[in-house]
CSV table of C-alpha atoms in Angstrom, one decimal:
chain,number,residue,atom,x,y,z
A,1,MET,CA,-31.8,-0.1,-3.0
A,2,LYS,CA,-29.9,3.2,-2.5
A,3,SER,CA,-31.9,6.4,-1.6
A,4,LYS,CA,-31.5,9.5,-3.5
A,5,ASN,CA,-29.6,10.9,-0.5
A,6,TRP,CA,-27.0,8.1,-0.8
A,7,THR,CA,-23.4,9.5,-1.1
A,8,ASN,CA,-20.8,7.3,-2.8
A,9,LEU,CA,-17.5,8.2,-1.2
A,10,ASP,CA,-15.7,6.4,-3.9
A,11,ASN,CA,-16.9,8.7,-6.8
A,12,ASN,CA,-13.9,10.2,-8.5
A,13,LYS,CA,-11.5,8.1,-6.7
A,14,MET,CA,-8.8,5.9,-8.2
A,15,LYS,CA,-10.0,2.3,-8.9
A,16,PRO,CA,-7.7,-0.7,-8.6
A,17,ASN,CA,-7.3,-1.3,-12.3
A,18,GLU,CA,-6.0,2.3,-12.7
A,19,TYR,CA,-3.8,2.1,-9.7
A,20,PHE,CA,-2.2,-1.2,-10.8
A,21,LEU,CA,-1.7,0.0,-14.4
A,22,GLU,CA,0.2,3.0,-13.0
A,23,LEU,CA,2.1,0.7,-10.7
A,24,ILE,CA,3.3,-1.6,-13.4
A,25,THR,CA,4.2,1.3,-15.7
A,26,GLU,CA,6.3,2.9,-12.9
A,27,PHE,CA,7.7,-0.5,-11.8
A,28,PRO,CA,7.7,-2.8,-14.9
A,29,THR,CA,9.5,-5.6,-13.2
A,30,LEU,CA,6.2,-6.2,-11.2
A,31,LYS,CA,4.1,-6.5,-14.3
A,32,THR,CA,4.3,-10.4,-14.5
A,33,GLY,CA,3.6,-10.8,-10.8
A,34,ILE,CA,0.8,-8.3,-10.6
A,35,GLU,CA,-0.9,-9.7,-13.7
A,36,SER,CA,-0.7,-13.2,-12.5
A,37,TRP,CA,-3.5,-12.3,-10.0
A,38,ASP,CA,-7.1,-11.7,-11.3
A,39,SER,CA,-7.9,-8.0,-11.3
A,40,GLU,CA,-10.3,-8.5,-8.4
A,41,MET,CA,-7.6,-9.8,-6.2
A,42,VAL,CA,-6.6,-6.3,-5.0
A,43,HIS,CA,-5.0,-7.4,-1.8
A,44,PHE,CA,-2.7,-10.1,-3.4
A,45,ARG,CA,-1.7,-7.5,-6.0
A,46,MET,CA,-0.9,-4.9,-3.4
A,47,GLU,CA,1.1,-7.5,-1.4
A,48,MET,CA,3.3,-8.0,-4.5
A,49,PHE,CA,4.2,-4.3,-4.3
A,50,SER,CA,4.8,-4.7,-0.5
A,51,ASP,CA,7.0,-7.7,-1.2
A,52,TYR,CA,9.0,-5.5,-3.7
A,53,ASN,CA,9.5,-2.9,-0.9
A,54,ILE,CA,10.6,-5.5,1.5
A,55,GLU,CA,13.3,-6.6,-1.1
A,56,GLN,CA,14.5,-3.0,-1.2
A,57,ILE,CA,14.8,-2.9,2.6
A,58,LYS,CA,16.7,-6.1,2.7
A,59,GLU,CA,19.0,-5.0,0.0
A,60,LYS,CA,19.3,-1.5,1.7
A,61,ASN,CA,18.3,0.0,-1.5
A,62,HIS,CA,16.9,3.2,0.0
A,63,THR,CA,16.8,5.1,-3.3
A,64,GLU,CA,14.4,2.5,-4.8
A,65,LEU,CA,12.5,2.2,-1.6
A,66,LYS,CA,11.9,6.0,-1.5
A,67,ARG,CA,10.7,5.8,-5.0
A,68,CYS,CA,8.2,3.1,-3.8
A,69,PHE,CA,7.1,5.4,-1.0
A,70,GLU,CA,6.7,8.3,-3.3
A,71,PHE,CA,4.5,6.3,-5.6
A,72,GLN,CA,2.2,5.5,-2.6
A,73,GLU,CA,2.4,9.1,-1.4
A,74,SER,CA,1.3,10.6,-4.6
A,75,ARG,CA,-1.9,8.4,-4.7
A,76,ILE,CA,-3.1,8.0,-1.1
A,77,GLU,CA,-5.7,10.8,-1.2
A,78,LYS,CA,-7.0,9.5,-4.6
A,79,LEU,CA,-7.5,5.8,-3.7
A,80,ASN,CA,-10.9,4.3,-3.4
A,81,SER,CA,-12.0,2.3,-0.4
A,82,ASP,CA,-10.9,-1.0,-1.8
A,83,LEU,CA,-7.4,0.3,-2.4
A,84,ILE,CA,-7.3,2.1,1.0
A,85,ASN,CA,-8.1,-1.3,2.7
A,86,ALA,CA,-5.4,-3.0,0.6
A,87,LEU,CA,-3.0,-0.3,1.5
A,88,ASN,CA,-3.6,-1.0,5.2
A,89,VAL,CA,-4.1,-4.7,5.3
A,90,SER,CA,-1.7,-5.9,2.5
A,91,TYR,CA,0.9,-3.1,2.3
A,92,CYS,CA,1.3,-1.7,5.9
A,93,GLU,CA,0.6,-5.0,7.6
A,94,SER,CA,3.1,-6.8,5.4
A,95,LEU,CA,5.8,-4.2,6.3
A,96,LEU,CA,4.9,-4.3,10.1
A,97,LEU,CA,5.0,-8.0,10.4
A,98,GLY,CA,7.0,-9.2,7.4
A,99,LYS,CA,10.6,-10.4,7.0
A,100,CYS,CA,11.9,-6.8,7.7
A,101,ALA,CA,9.6,-5.9,10.7
A,102,SER,CA,12.7,-5.3,13.0
A,103,GLU,CA,13.9,-2.7,10.6
A,104,MET,CA,10.8,-0.7,10.4
A,105,THR,CA,11.6,1.8,13.2
A,106,GLU,CA,14.5,3.0,11.0
A,107,ILE,CA,12.5,2.7,7.7
A,108,LYS,CA,9.8,4.9,9.1
A,109,LYS,CA,12.2,7.7,9.2
A,110,ILE,CA,12.5,7.8,5.4
A,111,MET,CA,8.8,7.2,4.8
A,112,THR,CA,7.0,10.0,3.0
A,113,PRO,CA,4.6,12.1,5.3
A,114,LYS,CA,1.2,10.7,4.3
A,115,LEU,CA,2.4,7.1,4.0
A,116,LYS,CA,3.9,7.4,7.4
A,117,ILE,CA,0.7,8.6,8.9
A,118,VAL,CA,-1.2,5.5,7.3
A,119,TYR,CA,1.5,3.2,8.4
A,120,VAL,CA,1.7,4.6,12.1
A,121,GLU,CA,-2.1,4.5,12.4
A,122,TYR,CA,-2.2,0.9,11.2
A,123,GLU,CA,0.7,0.1,13.6
A,124,LYS,CA,-1.4,1.5,16.5
A,125,TYR,CA,-4.5,-0.3,15.4
A,126,TYR,CA,-2.6,-3.6,15.3
A,127,GLU,CA,-1.1,-2.9,18.7
A,128,GLU,CA,-4.6,-2.4,20.2
A,129,LEU,CA,-5.9,-5.5,18.4
A,130,THR,CA,-3.1,-7.7,19.8
A,131,LYS,CA,-3.7,-6.3,23.4
A,132,ASN,CA,-7.1,-7.9,23.6
């Protein structure tokens, strides 16, 4: 039971359904893949977007990749805790450890400011985690 002093930090924050609706509106080619996952599977849905980003890196399509980064950038401060977690674990980690991991030093240079902060913080967290 929550006390009357309970503060819900997710109040007025973007929920996953809203985020993914905006995502497939902006990137319609992802619609089938995103919608193949149950709406509760936020991490798998986010990973679909990360995979799309990785495709752009492999194809050296920096124009589309920047558009992906801008999509994330414009929403970072609006995301609820589930989406923030998915952004870190399923998006940033996938870029950090995925098929284009060796290219991320260069890719970070074209990342948008807020997204780059999230990515670099996750990168540091992961480095610390693997030290132990």
